[in-house]
Short mmCIF file of C-alpha atoms and ligand atoms in Angstrom, two decimals:
data_model
loop_
_atom_site.label_atom_id
_atom_site.label_comp_id
_atom_site.label_asym_id
_atom_site.label_seq_id
_atom_site.Cartn_x
_atom_site.Cartn_y
_atom_site.Cartn_z
CA MET A 275 82.37 -48.28 -57.18
CA LYS A 276 81.64 -50.09 -60.39
CA LYS A 277 79.97 -48.13 -63.13
CA VAL A 278 77.54 -49.66 -65.59
CA ILE A 279 78.87 -49.40 -69.20
CA VAL A 280 76.11 -50.58 -71.29
CA VAL A 281 77.27 -52.20 -74.66
CA ILE A 282 74.03 -53.06 -76.32
CA THR A 283 74.74 -55.93 -78.80
CA THR A 284 71.41 -57.71 -78.73
CA LYS A 285 67.94 -56.26 -78.24
CA ILE A 286 66.97 -56.10 -74.56
CA GLU A 287 63.42 -57.07 -73.85
CA THR A 288 61.00 -54.79 -72.14
CA TYR A 289 58.67 -56.27 -69.75
CA LYS A 290 55.22 -54.82 -68.68
CA ASN A 291 53.08 -54.67 -65.61
CA PHE A 292 50.07 -57.08 -65.66
CA ILE A 293 46.87 -55.39 -64.67
CA ASN A 294 43.35 -56.67 -65.14
CA GLY A 295 44.60 -59.52 -67.38
CA MET A 296 46.62 -57.29 -69.67
CA TRP A 297 50.34 -56.56 -70.00
CA GLN A 298 50.55 -52.73 -69.78
CA GLU A 299 53.15 -50.05 -69.77
CA SER A 300 53.33 -47.88 -66.68
CA ASP A 301 51.43 -44.67 -66.48
CA SER A 302 54.75 -42.99 -65.62
CA ASN A 303 56.42 -43.68 -69.06
CA ASN A 304 59.46 -44.59 -67.01
CA THR A 305 61.50 -47.82 -66.93
CA PHE A 306 64.46 -49.25 -65.11
CA PHE A 307 67.01 -51.90 -65.78
CA SER A 308 67.44 -55.21 -64.13
CA ILE A 309 71.29 -56.00 -64.13
CA ASN A 310 73.17 -59.18 -63.89
CA PRO A 311 75.28 -59.00 -60.65
CA ALA A 312 77.90 -61.31 -62.07
CA ASN A 313 78.40 -59.08 -65.01
CA ILE A 314 76.92 -55.52 -64.69
CA GLU A 315 77.40 -54.87 -68.38
CA ASP A 316 74.65 -57.57 -68.97
CA ILE A 317 71.07 -56.01 -68.80
CA VAL A 318 68.60 -58.70 -68.05
CA GLY A 319 65.63 -56.70 -68.99
CA ILE A 320 63.79 -53.41 -68.95
CA PHE A 321 60.89 -52.97 -66.57
CA GLN A 322 58.12 -50.58 -65.71
CA ALA A 323 58.94 -47.92 -63.08
CA SER A 324 55.39 -47.86 -61.87
CA ASN A 325 53.64 -45.03 -60.03
CA GLU A 326 50.57 -44.69 -57.84
CA GLN A 327 48.24 -44.53 -60.81
CA ASP A 328 49.44 -48.10 -61.86
CA VAL A 329 48.90 -49.35 -58.23
CA ASN A 330 45.45 -47.79 -58.12
CA SER A 331 44.47 -49.56 -61.36
CA ALA A 332 45.89 -52.89 -60.05
CA ILE A 333 44.05 -52.71 -56.75
CA LEU A 334 40.83 -51.56 -58.48
CA ALA A 335 41.19 -54.66 -60.82
CA ALA A 336 41.78 -56.91 -57.83
CA LYS A 337 38.86 -55.46 -55.94
CA GLU A 338 36.48 -55.94 -58.79
CA ALA A 339 37.71 -59.55 -59.45
CA PHE A 340 37.22 -60.44 -55.76
CA GLN A 341 33.49 -61.41 -55.85
CA MET A 342 33.86 -63.75 -58.84
CA TRP A 343 37.14 -65.41 -57.52
CA SER A 344 36.05 -65.91 -53.96
CA ASN A 345 32.94 -67.71 -55.48
CA THR A 346 34.90 -69.81 -57.99
CA PRO A 347 34.92 -73.45 -56.85
CA PRO A 348 38.13 -74.36 -55.02
CA SER A 349 38.79 -77.22 -57.38
CA LYS A 350 38.86 -74.73 -60.23
CA ARG A 351 41.29 -72.49 -58.35
CA ALA A 352 43.43 -75.54 -57.67
CA ALA A 353 43.40 -76.54 -61.26
CA ILE A 354 44.90 -73.14 -62.16
CA LEU A 355 47.60 -73.44 -59.64
CA ASN A 356 48.51 -76.95 -60.95
CA LYS A 357 48.60 -75.62 -64.50
CA ALA A 358 50.86 -72.78 -63.60
CA ALA A 359 53.07 -75.35 -61.71
CA SER A 360 53.30 -77.37 -65.10
CA PHE A 361 54.23 -74.24 -66.91
CA LEU A 362 57.15 -73.49 -64.42
CA GLU A 363 58.28 -77.01 -64.73
CA GLN A 364 58.22 -77.00 -68.47
CA ASN A 365 60.25 -73.91 -68.57
CA ALA A 366 62.49 -74.76 -65.60
CA ALA A 367 65.67 -74.73 -67.59
CA SER A 368 65.34 -71.29 -69.14
CA PHE A 369 63.72 -69.71 -66.01
CA ALA A 370 66.61 -71.07 -63.95
CA GLU A 371 69.06 -69.38 -66.33
CA GLU A 372 67.19 -66.09 -66.05
CA LEU A 373 67.17 -66.49 -62.27
CA THR A 374 70.98 -66.97 -62.18
CA ARG A 375 71.41 -64.03 -64.54
CA GLU A 376 69.30 -61.81 -62.58
CA GLU A 377 70.16 -62.74 -59.02
CA GLY A 378 73.46 -64.40 -59.15
CA LYS A 379 72.88 -67.73 -57.44
CA HIS A 380 74.30 -70.90 -58.94
CA ILE A 381 72.43 -72.52 -61.72
CA ASN A 382 71.81 -75.59 -59.77
CA ASP A 383 70.30 -73.58 -56.80
CA ALA A 384 68.22 -71.66 -59.39
CA LYS A 385 66.86 -74.89 -60.83
CA ASN A 386 65.96 -76.08 -57.37
CA GLU A 387 64.16 -72.90 -56.76
CA VAL A 388 62.11 -73.04 -59.89
CA ILE A 389 61.08 -76.67 -59.16
CA ARG A 390 60.34 -75.86 -55.52
CA SER A 391 58.12 -72.93 -56.64
CA ALA A 392 56.19 -75.33 -58.93
CA GLN A 393 55.82 -77.77 -55.89
CA THR A 394 54.63 -74.99 -53.72
CA LEU A 395 51.75 -74.12 -56.12
CA ARG A 396 50.83 -77.87 -56.16
CA PHE A 397 51.08 -78.23 -52.37
CA TYR A 398 48.58 -75.38 -51.85
CA ALA A 399 46.31 -76.62 -54.67
CA ILE A 400 45.73 -79.74 -52.44
CA GLU A 401 45.94 -78.23 -48.90
CA GLY A 402 43.73 -75.31 -49.77
CA GLN A 403 40.90 -77.55 -50.83
CA SER A 404 40.62 -79.14 -47.41
CA PHE A 405 41.31 -76.17 -45.32
CA THR A 406 38.13 -75.73 -43.22
CA GLY A 407 36.62 -74.43 -39.97
CA GLU A 408 35.83 -76.50 -36.90
CA THR A 409 32.60 -77.45 -35.16
CA PHE A 410 32.15 -77.04 -31.45
CA PRO A 411 30.23 -79.37 -29.08
CA ASN A 412 27.65 -77.41 -27.06
CA ASP A 413 24.94 -78.15 -24.47
CA ASP A 414 21.96 -77.23 -26.85
CA PRO A 415 20.89 -80.43 -28.68
CA ASN A 416 19.24 -78.27 -31.35
CA MET A 417 22.14 -76.06 -32.20
CA LYS A 418 25.19 -76.41 -34.40
CA VAL A 419 28.25 -74.12 -33.73
CA SER A 420 31.02 -74.03 -36.30
CA THR A 421 33.63 -71.70 -37.74
CA GLU A 422 33.88 -70.79 -41.36
CA ARG A 423 36.87 -69.45 -43.14
CA GLU A 424 36.54 -66.66 -45.68
CA PRO A 425 39.03 -65.03 -47.88
CA LEU A 426 40.10 -61.49 -46.81
CA GLY A 427 39.85 -59.57 -50.05
CA VAL A 428 42.66 -57.75 -51.85
CA VAL A 429 46.16 -58.80 -50.67
CA SER A 430 49.45 -56.97 -51.35
CA VAL A 431 52.44 -59.21 -51.92
CA ILE A 432 55.75 -57.46 -51.49
CA THR A 433 59.01 -59.55 -51.91
CA PRO A 434 62.83 -59.44 -51.76
CA TRP A 435 65.39 -60.50 -54.37
CA ASN A 436 67.14 -63.45 -52.61
CA PHE A 437 64.34 -66.09 -53.49
CA PRO A 438 62.78 -64.14 -56.20
CA LEU A 439 60.42 -67.03 -57.28
CA SER A 440 59.94 -69.29 -54.39
CA ILE A 441 59.00 -66.54 -51.74
CA PRO A 442 56.44 -64.97 -54.06
CA ALA A 443 55.07 -68.57 -54.84
CA ARG A 444 54.73 -69.38 -51.11
CA LYS A 445 52.74 -66.13 -50.56
CA ILE A 446 50.63 -66.04 -53.75
CA ALA A 447 49.55 -69.73 -53.90
CA PRO A 448 47.85 -69.70 -50.33
CA ALA A 449 46.43 -66.27 -51.05
CA LEU A 450 44.78 -67.41 -54.29
CA ILE A 451 43.60 -70.89 -53.31
CA THR A 452 41.67 -69.39 -50.37
CA GLY A 453 39.90 -66.95 -52.67
CA ASN A 454 41.86 -63.79 -52.23
CA THR A 455 42.81 -61.55 -55.21
CA VAL A 456 46.41 -60.22 -55.39
CA VAL A 457 48.53 -57.17 -56.22
CA PHE A 458 52.23 -58.28 -56.37
CA LYS A 459 55.30 -56.14 -56.23
CA PRO A 460 58.52 -58.13 -56.76
CA SER A 461 61.92 -56.63 -55.79
CA SER A 462 63.26 -54.15 -58.33
CA ASP A 463 66.50 -56.22 -58.36
CA THR A 464 64.71 -59.40 -59.61
CA PRO A 465 61.53 -58.27 -61.46
CA LEU A 466 61.80 -60.80 -64.22
CA MET A 467 61.17 -63.71 -61.86
CA GLY A 468 58.05 -61.87 -60.78
CA VAL A 469 57.03 -61.54 -64.41
CA ARG A 470 57.63 -65.28 -65.02
CA LEU A 471 55.38 -66.32 -62.00
CA VAL A 472 52.57 -64.07 -63.24
CA GLU A 473 53.07 -65.42 -66.82
CA ALA A 474 52.60 -68.91 -65.50
CA LEU A 475 49.28 -68.02 -63.75
CA HIS A 476 48.16 -66.14 -66.82
CA HIS A 477 48.93 -69.10 -69.13
CA ALA A 478 46.97 -71.37 -66.60
CA GLY A 479 43.86 -69.29 -67.35
CA ILE A 480 43.56 -67.16 -64.22
CA PRO A 481 40.63 -64.78 -64.69
CA ASN A 482 41.38 -61.03 -65.23
CA GLY A 483 42.11 -59.05 -62.12
CA VAL A 484 42.84 -61.97 -59.80
CA ILE A 485 46.57 -61.52 -59.99
CA ASN A 486 48.21 -58.13 -60.82
CA LEU A 487 51.81 -57.24 -61.09
CA VAL A 488 53.46 -53.88 -60.66
CA THR A 489 57.10 -53.48 -60.84
CA GLY A 490 59.13 -50.43 -59.48
CA ARG A 491 60.60 -48.84 -56.55
CA ALA A 492 59.17 -48.85 -53.02
CA SER A 493 59.65 -45.14 -52.80
CA GLU A 494 57.09 -44.70 -55.67
CA VAL A 495 54.57 -47.49 -54.92
CA GLY A 496 55.22 -48.90 -51.52
CA ASP A 497 53.07 -46.66 -49.43
CA LEU A 498 49.97 -47.09 -51.60
CA LEU A 499 50.27 -50.95 -51.58
CA VAL A 500 50.08 -50.79 -47.75
CA THR A 501 47.67 -47.95 -47.15
CA HIS A 502 45.08 -48.03 -49.90
CA SER A 503 41.64 -48.60 -48.33
CA ALA A 504 40.92 -51.69 -50.35
CA ILE A 505 44.00 -53.57 -49.14
CA ARG A 506 42.86 -56.12 -46.49
CA ALA A 507 46.34 -57.74 -45.96
CA VAL A 508 49.96 -57.20 -46.71
CA THR A 509 52.31 -60.14 -46.88
CA PHE A 510 55.88 -58.82 -46.83
CA THR A 511 59.29 -60.52 -46.74
CA GLY A 512 62.38 -58.17 -46.54
CA SER A 513 64.35 -56.07 -44.08
CA THR A 514 63.25 -55.47 -40.62
CA GLU A 515 63.59 -51.78 -41.34
CA ALA A 516 61.01 -51.83 -44.17
CA GLY A 517 58.82 -54.26 -42.34
CA GLU A 518 58.50 -52.06 -39.31
CA ASP A 519 57.71 -49.20 -41.61
CA ILE A 520 54.81 -51.14 -43.35
CA HIS A 521 53.63 -52.50 -40.05
CA ARG A 522 53.31 -48.97 -38.60
CA LYS A 523 51.46 -47.57 -41.69
CA ALA A 524 48.95 -50.48 -42.10
CA ALA A 525 45.43 -49.67 -41.01
CA ILE A 526 43.78 -51.68 -38.23
CA THR A 527 41.66 -53.41 -40.80
CA THR A 528 44.73 -54.39 -42.76
CA ARG A 529 46.32 -57.69 -41.63
CA THR A 530 50.08 -57.95 -41.90
CA GLN A 531 52.41 -60.83 -42.24
CA MET A 532 56.16 -59.81 -42.05
CA GLU A 533 59.13 -62.00 -42.54
CA LEU A 534 62.15 -60.03 -41.76
CA GLY A 535 65.87 -60.17 -40.86
CA GLY A 536 67.89 -62.57 -38.93
CA LYS A 537 71.21 -62.97 -36.98
CA ASN A 538 71.19 -66.72 -36.89
CA PRO A 539 73.53 -68.62 -34.45
CA LEU A 540 75.03 -71.97 -34.77
CA LEU A 541 76.18 -73.29 -31.29
CA VAL A 542 79.01 -75.85 -31.37
CA MET A 543 79.29 -77.88 -28.11
CA ALA A 544 82.40 -79.59 -26.83
CA ASP A 545 80.95 -83.09 -27.68
CA ALA A 546 80.20 -82.03 -31.26
CA ASP A 547 81.60 -83.74 -34.48
CA LEU A 548 83.78 -80.80 -35.39
CA ASP A 549 83.94 -81.75 -39.06
CA LEU A 550 80.18 -81.70 -39.16
CA ALA A 551 80.18 -78.44 -37.24
CA ALA A 552 82.52 -76.79 -39.80
CA THR A 553 80.48 -78.09 -42.74
CA LEU A 554 77.30 -76.83 -41.22
CA ALA A 555 78.89 -73.46 -40.64
CA VAL A 556 80.23 -73.12 -44.11
CA ASN A 557 77.02 -74.30 -45.84
CA GLY A 558 74.78 -72.17 -43.61
CA GLY A 559 77.05 -69.07 -43.66
CA PHE A 560 78.32 -69.13 -47.27
CA SER A 561 75.84 -70.87 -49.49
CA LEU A 562 73.78 -68.44 -51.65
CA THR A 563 76.70 -65.99 -50.75
CA GLY A 564 75.40 -65.51 -47.32
CA GLN A 565 72.18 -64.02 -48.66
CA ALA A 566 69.73 -66.15 -46.91
CA CYS A 567 67.58 -64.85 -44.09
CA THR A 568 68.21 -68.05 -42.26
CA GLY A 569 72.00 -67.92 -42.91
CA THR A 570 74.43 -68.59 -40.16
CA SER A 571 76.00 -65.31 -39.22
CA ARG A 572 77.29 -66.20 -35.74
CA VAL A 573 79.05 -69.32 -34.62
CA ILE A 574 79.14 -69.67 -30.83
CA VAL A 575 81.70 -72.25 -29.90
CA LEU A 576 82.81 -73.57 -26.54
CA LYS A 577 86.31 -72.28 -25.62
CA GLU A 578 87.91 -75.79 -25.25
CA ILE A 579 87.34 -76.63 -28.93
CA LYS A 580 87.44 -73.18 -30.51
CA GLU A 581 91.01 -73.36 -31.98
CA LEU A 582 90.36 -76.73 -33.70
CA PHE A 583 86.93 -75.75 -34.95
CA VAL A 584 88.30 -72.40 -36.46
CA GLN A 585 91.11 -74.27 -38.15
CA LYS A 586 88.54 -76.69 -39.79
CA LEU A 587 86.28 -73.77 -40.72
CA ILE A 588 89.10 -71.95 -42.46
CA GLU A 589 90.16 -75.18 -44.24
CA LYS A 590 86.72 -75.75 -45.60
CA THR A 591 86.14 -72.24 -46.60
CA LYS A 592 89.37 -72.18 -48.61
CA THR A 593 87.93 -74.93 -50.89
CA LEU A 594 84.92 -72.85 -51.94
CA LYS A 595 85.04 -71.67 -55.52
CA ILE A 596 83.84 -68.11 -56.09
CA GLY A 597 82.61 -67.06 -59.44
CA ASN A 598 79.75 -66.66 -62.06
CA GLY A 599 76.75 -68.95 -61.07
CA PHE A 600 76.93 -70.55 -64.58
CA LYS A 601 80.26 -72.10 -63.87
CA GLU A 602 80.65 -75.72 -62.72
CA GLY A 603 81.66 -76.15 -59.11
CA VAL A 604 81.06 -72.57 -58.06
CA LYS A 605 79.77 -72.34 -54.49
CA ILE A 606 79.78 -68.56 -53.90
CA GLY A 607 78.33 -66.28 -56.50
CA PRO A 608 78.27 -62.47 -56.60
CA LEU A 609 76.39 -60.39 -54.12
CA ALA A 610 73.07 -59.48 -55.66
CA ASN A 611 73.69 -55.75 -56.12
CA GLU A 612 75.96 -52.86 -55.37
CA LYS A 613 74.14 -51.96 -52.21
CA GLN A 614 74.76 -55.47 -50.84
CA LEU A 615 78.47 -55.29 -51.82
CA LYS A 616 78.93 -51.93 -50.11
CA ASN A 617 77.06 -53.08 -47.04
CA VAL A 618 79.22 -56.33 -46.64
CA LEU A 619 82.50 -54.36 -47.10
CA LYS A 620 81.23 -51.86 -44.55
CA TYR A 621 80.61 -54.46 -41.97
CA ILE A 622 83.97 -56.10 -42.63
CA GLU A 623 85.59 -52.63 -41.79
CA ILE A 624 83.33 -52.27 -38.72
CA GLY A 625 84.41 -55.71 -37.41
CA LYS A 626 88.00 -54.76 -37.72
CA GLU A 627 87.49 -51.44 -36.10
CA ASP A 628 85.64 -52.90 -33.14
CA GLY A 629 88.49 -55.23 -32.46
CA ALA A 630 87.49 -58.49 -33.94
CA ARG A 631 90.18 -60.39 -35.78
CA LEU A 632 89.68 -61.10 -39.54
CA VAL A 633 91.33 -64.58 -39.83
CA TYR A 634 90.15 -65.32 -43.43
CA GLY A 635 88.91 -63.46 -46.53
CA GLY A 636 86.92 -60.32 -46.60
CA GLU A 637 88.62 -58.82 -49.67
CA PRO A 638 86.56 -57.54 -52.60
CA LEU A 639 87.46 -59.39 -55.80
CA THR A 640 88.01 -56.91 -58.62
CA THR A 641 90.30 -58.50 -61.19
CA ASP A 642 89.98 -60.83 -64.17
CA ASP A 643 86.60 -62.75 -64.27
CA TYR A 644 85.57 -60.77 -61.09
CA LYS A 645 86.01 -57.28 -62.43
CA THR A 646 82.45 -56.89 -63.83
CA GLY A 647 80.62 -58.33 -60.75
CA TYR A 648 79.92 -57.73 -57.17
CA TYR A 649 82.26 -60.28 -55.71
CA VAL A 650 83.86 -60.55 -52.20
CA GLN A 651 85.76 -63.32 -50.52
CA PRO A 652 83.85 -65.04 -47.71
CA ALA A 653 85.05 -63.58 -44.33
CA ILE A 654 85.66 -65.24 -40.96
CA PHE A 655 86.07 -63.18 -37.86
CA THR A 656 87.26 -64.49 -34.45
CA ASN A 657 87.62 -62.74 -31.09
CA VAL A 658 84.18 -61.34 -31.75
CA LYS A 659 82.49 -59.99 -28.61
CA PRO A 660 78.61 -60.08 -28.02
CA GLN A 661 78.47 -56.34 -27.99
CA HIS A 662 80.38 -55.92 -31.44
CA ARG A 663 78.22 -54.68 -34.16
CA ILE A 664 79.04 -57.72 -36.43
CA ALA A 665 77.70 -59.88 -33.59
CA LYS A 666 74.36 -57.88 -33.36
CA GLU A 667 73.39 -56.48 -36.68
CA GLU A 668 72.20 -58.37 -39.90
CA ILE A 669 74.99 -58.21 -42.56
CA PHE A 670 73.20 -60.52 -45.12
CA GLY A 671 76.41 -61.49 -46.81
CA PRO A 672 79.21 -64.20 -46.52
CA VAL A 673 80.52 -63.10 -43.06
CA ILE A 674 80.75 -65.52 -40.17
CA ALA A 675 81.44 -64.02 -36.65
CA VAL A 676 82.86 -66.59 -34.25
CA LEU A 677 82.19 -66.04 -30.58
CA GLU A 678 83.50 -68.01 -27.59
CA ALA A 679 81.51 -69.24 -24.53
CA ASP A 680 82.69 -71.09 -21.49
CA THR A 681 79.54 -73.12 -21.00
CA TYR A 682 76.40 -74.01 -22.76
CA GLU A 683 74.48 -71.56 -20.48
CA GLU A 684 76.73 -68.79 -21.66
CA ALA A 685 76.42 -69.73 -25.25
CA ILE A 686 72.62 -69.52 -24.90
CA LEU A 687 72.81 -66.08 -23.35
CA ILE A 688 74.96 -64.86 -26.19
CA ALA A 689 72.71 -66.52 -28.81
CA ASN A 690 69.65 -64.77 -27.37
CA ASP A 691 71.31 -61.43 -26.94
CA VAL A 692 70.10 -59.99 -30.23
CA GLU A 693 66.96 -58.43 -31.42
CA TYR A 694 66.34 -61.23 -34.03
CA GLY A 695 65.03 -64.69 -33.68
CA LEU A 696 64.64 -66.25 -37.00
CA SER A 697 66.66 -69.50 -37.05
CA ALA A 698 69.18 -71.30 -34.86
CA SER A 699 71.00 -74.55 -34.64
CA ILE A 700 73.22 -76.49 -32.24
CA VAL A 701 75.80 -79.18 -32.99
CA THR A 702 76.03 -81.64 -30.25
CA ASN A 703 75.82 -85.40 -29.62
CA SER A 704 74.06 -85.01 -26.29
CA LEU A 705 70.30 -85.75 -26.53
CA LYS A 706 69.87 -83.74 -23.29
CA THR A 707 71.53 -80.71 -24.59
CA ALA A 708 69.65 -80.97 -27.79
CA HIS A 709 66.32 -80.95 -26.17
CA GLN A 710 67.38 -78.20 -23.71
CA PHE A 711 68.40 -76.07 -26.67
CA THR A 712 64.87 -76.42 -28.25
CA LYS A 713 63.53 -74.90 -25.04
CA ASP A 714 66.08 -72.16 -24.45
CA ILE A 715 66.70 -70.71 -27.78
CA GLN A 716 64.67 -67.71 -28.95
CA ALA A 717 64.02 -68.52 -32.62
CA GLY A 718 61.16 -69.51 -34.79
CA THR A 719 62.99 -72.34 -36.45
CA VAL A 720 65.33 -74.57 -34.16
CA LYS A 721 67.52 -77.18 -35.49
CA VAL A 722 69.99 -79.87 -34.03
CA ASN A 723 72.92 -81.00 -36.14
CA ARG A 724 71.62 -79.25 -39.30
CA THR A 725 72.22 -75.94 -40.96
CA THR A 726 70.32 -72.91 -39.90
CA THR A 727 69.22 -72.54 -43.46
CA GLY A 728 66.41 -74.36 -45.36
CA ASN A 729 62.85 -75.01 -44.39
CA LEU A 730 60.37 -77.57 -45.53
CA MET A 731 57.42 -76.23 -47.68
CA ASN A 732 54.96 -78.38 -45.53
CA ALA A 733 56.10 -77.03 -42.18
CA PRO A 734 55.42 -73.71 -40.59
CA PHE A 735 58.12 -71.02 -41.10
CA GLY A 736 58.60 -67.71 -39.40
CA GLY A 737 60.65 -65.96 -36.66
CA LEU A 738 60.43 -64.54 -33.13
CA LYS A 739 61.32 -61.11 -31.87
CA LYS A 740 62.20 -58.61 -34.71
CA SER A 741 62.40 -61.40 -37.33
CA SER A 742 58.65 -61.57 -37.91
CA THR A 743 55.34 -60.04 -36.78
CA SER A 744 54.99 -63.39 -34.78
CA THR A 745 51.39 -63.44 -35.74
CA PHE A 746 50.82 -65.77 -38.73
CA ARG A 747 53.47 -68.27 -39.92
CA GLU A 748 54.17 -68.92 -43.52
CA SER A 749 54.50 -72.28 -45.29
CA GLY A 750 52.68 -75.50 -44.61
CA ARG A 751 49.14 -75.76 -43.74
CA VAL A 752 49.25 -72.82 -41.25
CA GLY A 753 50.43 -70.68 -44.21
CA LEU A 754 46.72 -70.62 -45.19
CA GLU A 755 45.53 -69.12 -41.96
CA PHE A 756 46.84 -65.55 -42.68
CA PHE A 757 44.76 -65.36 -45.90
CA THR A 758 41.33 -66.28 -44.24
CA GLN A 759 39.20 -64.70 -41.53
CA LEU A 760 37.00 -66.70 -39.19
CA LYS A 761 33.27 -66.48 -38.70
CA THR A 762 31.68 -68.35 -35.82
CA VAL A 763 28.17 -69.55 -36.85
CA TYR A 764 25.44 -70.63 -34.38
CA ILE A 765 22.51 -72.50 -36.11
CA GLY A 766 19.55 -73.36 -34.01
CA TYR A 767 17.12 -75.78 -35.68
P1 NAD B 836 63.99 -54.68 -48.60
O1 NAD B 836 63.27 -54.64 -47.30
O2 NAD B 836 64.94 -53.65 -49.09
O3 NAD B 836 62.93 -54.89 -49.75
C1 NAD B 836 61.99 -56.00 -49.87
C2 NAD B 836 60.75 -55.53 -50.59
O4 NAD B 836 60.10 -54.54 -50.02
C3 NAD B 836 61.18 -55.02 -52.08
O5 NAD B 836 60.14 -55.40 -53.07
C4 NAD B 836 61.13 -53.53 -51.81
O6 NAD B 836 60.94 -52.79 -53.03
C5 NAD B 836 59.93 -53.41 -50.84
N1 NAD B 836 60.03 -52.33 -49.90
C6 NAD B 836 61.07 -51.76 -49.30
N2 NAD B 836 60.73 -50.83 -48.37
C7 NAD B 836 59.38 -50.70 -48.47
C8 NAD B 836 58.45 -49.90 -47.83
N3 NAD B 836 58.77 -48.89 -46.86
N4 NAD B 836 57.18 -50.09 -48.14
C9 NAD B 836 56.79 -51.03 -49.04
N5 NAD B 836 57.60 -51.74 -49.66
C10 NAD B 836 58.93 -51.65 -49.41
O7 NAD B 836 64.83 -56.17 -48.52
P2 NAD B 836 65.69 -56.80 -49.60
O8 NAD B 836 67.00 -56.07 -49.66
O9 NAD B 836 64.94 -57.04 -50.90
O10 NAD B 836 65.97 -58.25 -49.02
C11 NAD B 836 66.84 -58.53 -47.96
C12 NAD B 836 66.22 -58.69 -46.58
O11 NAD B 836 65.01 -59.60 -46.70
C13 NAD B 836 67.07 -59.07 -45.45
O12 NAD B 836 66.91 -58.41 -44.37
C14 NAD B 836 66.66 -60.52 -45.24
O13 NAD B 836 66.89 -60.97 -43.87
C15 NAD B 836 65.14 -60.43 -45.51
N6 NAD B 836 64.56 -61.78 -45.90
C16 NAD B 836 63.79 -62.32 -44.92
C17 NAD B 836 63.21 -63.62 -45.20
C18 NAD B 836 62.37 -64.27 -44.18
O14 NAD B 836 61.64 -65.12 -44.51
N7 NAD B 836 62.47 -63.86 -42.94
C19 NAD B 836 63.45 -64.27 -46.34
C20 NAD B 836 64.27 -63.56 -47.32
C21 NAD B 836 64.83 -62.35 -47.02
#
């Protein structure tokens, strides 16, 4: 595998933790690098390898700030979110460049992510101010019964690298607007974006202790972020494996919200527009280099149109330009880290060994412009059987498994025969089939004639089965629910 040969020509910046309103070095005296996956000789920054002492300090600061912040008028909390949003917008160009350098996605996708993160802060600044309880009619004319919503307390926010700014924004904004205080640990692959979001809030005047940032490895700080007695809630996005671990460790008094893996199917019916179907498969499966939790990883196509569909899928895939996210026209960037590259190549081998047919791509790219990055060709497998591992397990890379079905009913059985249920889509011109699909499919996000990827910030987002804890949705107005607890109040007068 590739080795990092560091040629330091310019000074590499060192970034600190943010605890109780101050940028601080870790108690561990250790640091780690964030590396550009398109060019592993490019070190994006040096970050604090935090230890439990840092996490303890951050949780204590958040605990002490809670009383003050939960009593801060909602309009003031909203003003801080709006100001932080402006900071992100003003710095959108440079933050997008850093995002591409740190994560690898194309610069246009990175710009969209920065802007969307700002919009998310603004969305919750408004929604959070009118998020209330209910009143309940009752038979006593001299009694009012209502629910009140209260913040939970200190919330741990633990996030992955694939949307390093927008996922933290959609967790931190609803947490803060409802009066909670936060300890935030971004992915160690993309800590700079975590720093930038916290900088935005700091610049906006957030009081000391309300938002705290600790960077570092899950093996060092993950447990305490979940099990510390002051932690009232953990909102986590990442792998199902880590999510299950966190869910098991959390105390009964700690609420958890887990957004986890997916194995998202796109069903292609015989009446489908096949050009549309191939475009949706390519965009859903290969955009962001297949590293979207809602990415299309299975296409289940009716037998009678399979040959034609696969031909169109290959033709469209051939046109995708692979390369550095700063280059014009690039559609597929590098994988985000070496582990990702190894994992994708491992699954390509597993697919072949299990008897699926690799009909396109799947080769690592190691020459010329590709030699310093984690690049792989997008891969298309046909003859995939439902029991094959590439049909069952999350790969989280640019690999599409094409499965055949004789009927819609069989396609649904195959689609539901996995332990995940995040997102699913069908391509059809039949209104009847479309409606039937929304009932039959086991997924938290269901689409018709659209990609499995993408979700609105004002609509609920989350999965079924092992894709989520299936308790509290993220995004939209319901995204606020997780961060508040209900009190039912009976007032006789
Ligand atoms: P990951 O689970 O390895 O790590 C996610 C975060 O959790 C990181 O900050 C990591 O340091 C931390 N972490 C890992 N194990 C932990 C533990 N035991 N205790 C506490 N913290 C722990 O995931 P990743 O590789 O960063 O991201 C890819 C995964 O994220 C994929 O499985 C993808 O499907 C999933 N994902 C899901 C969604 C969604 O909304 N459902 C969105 C994006 C990504």
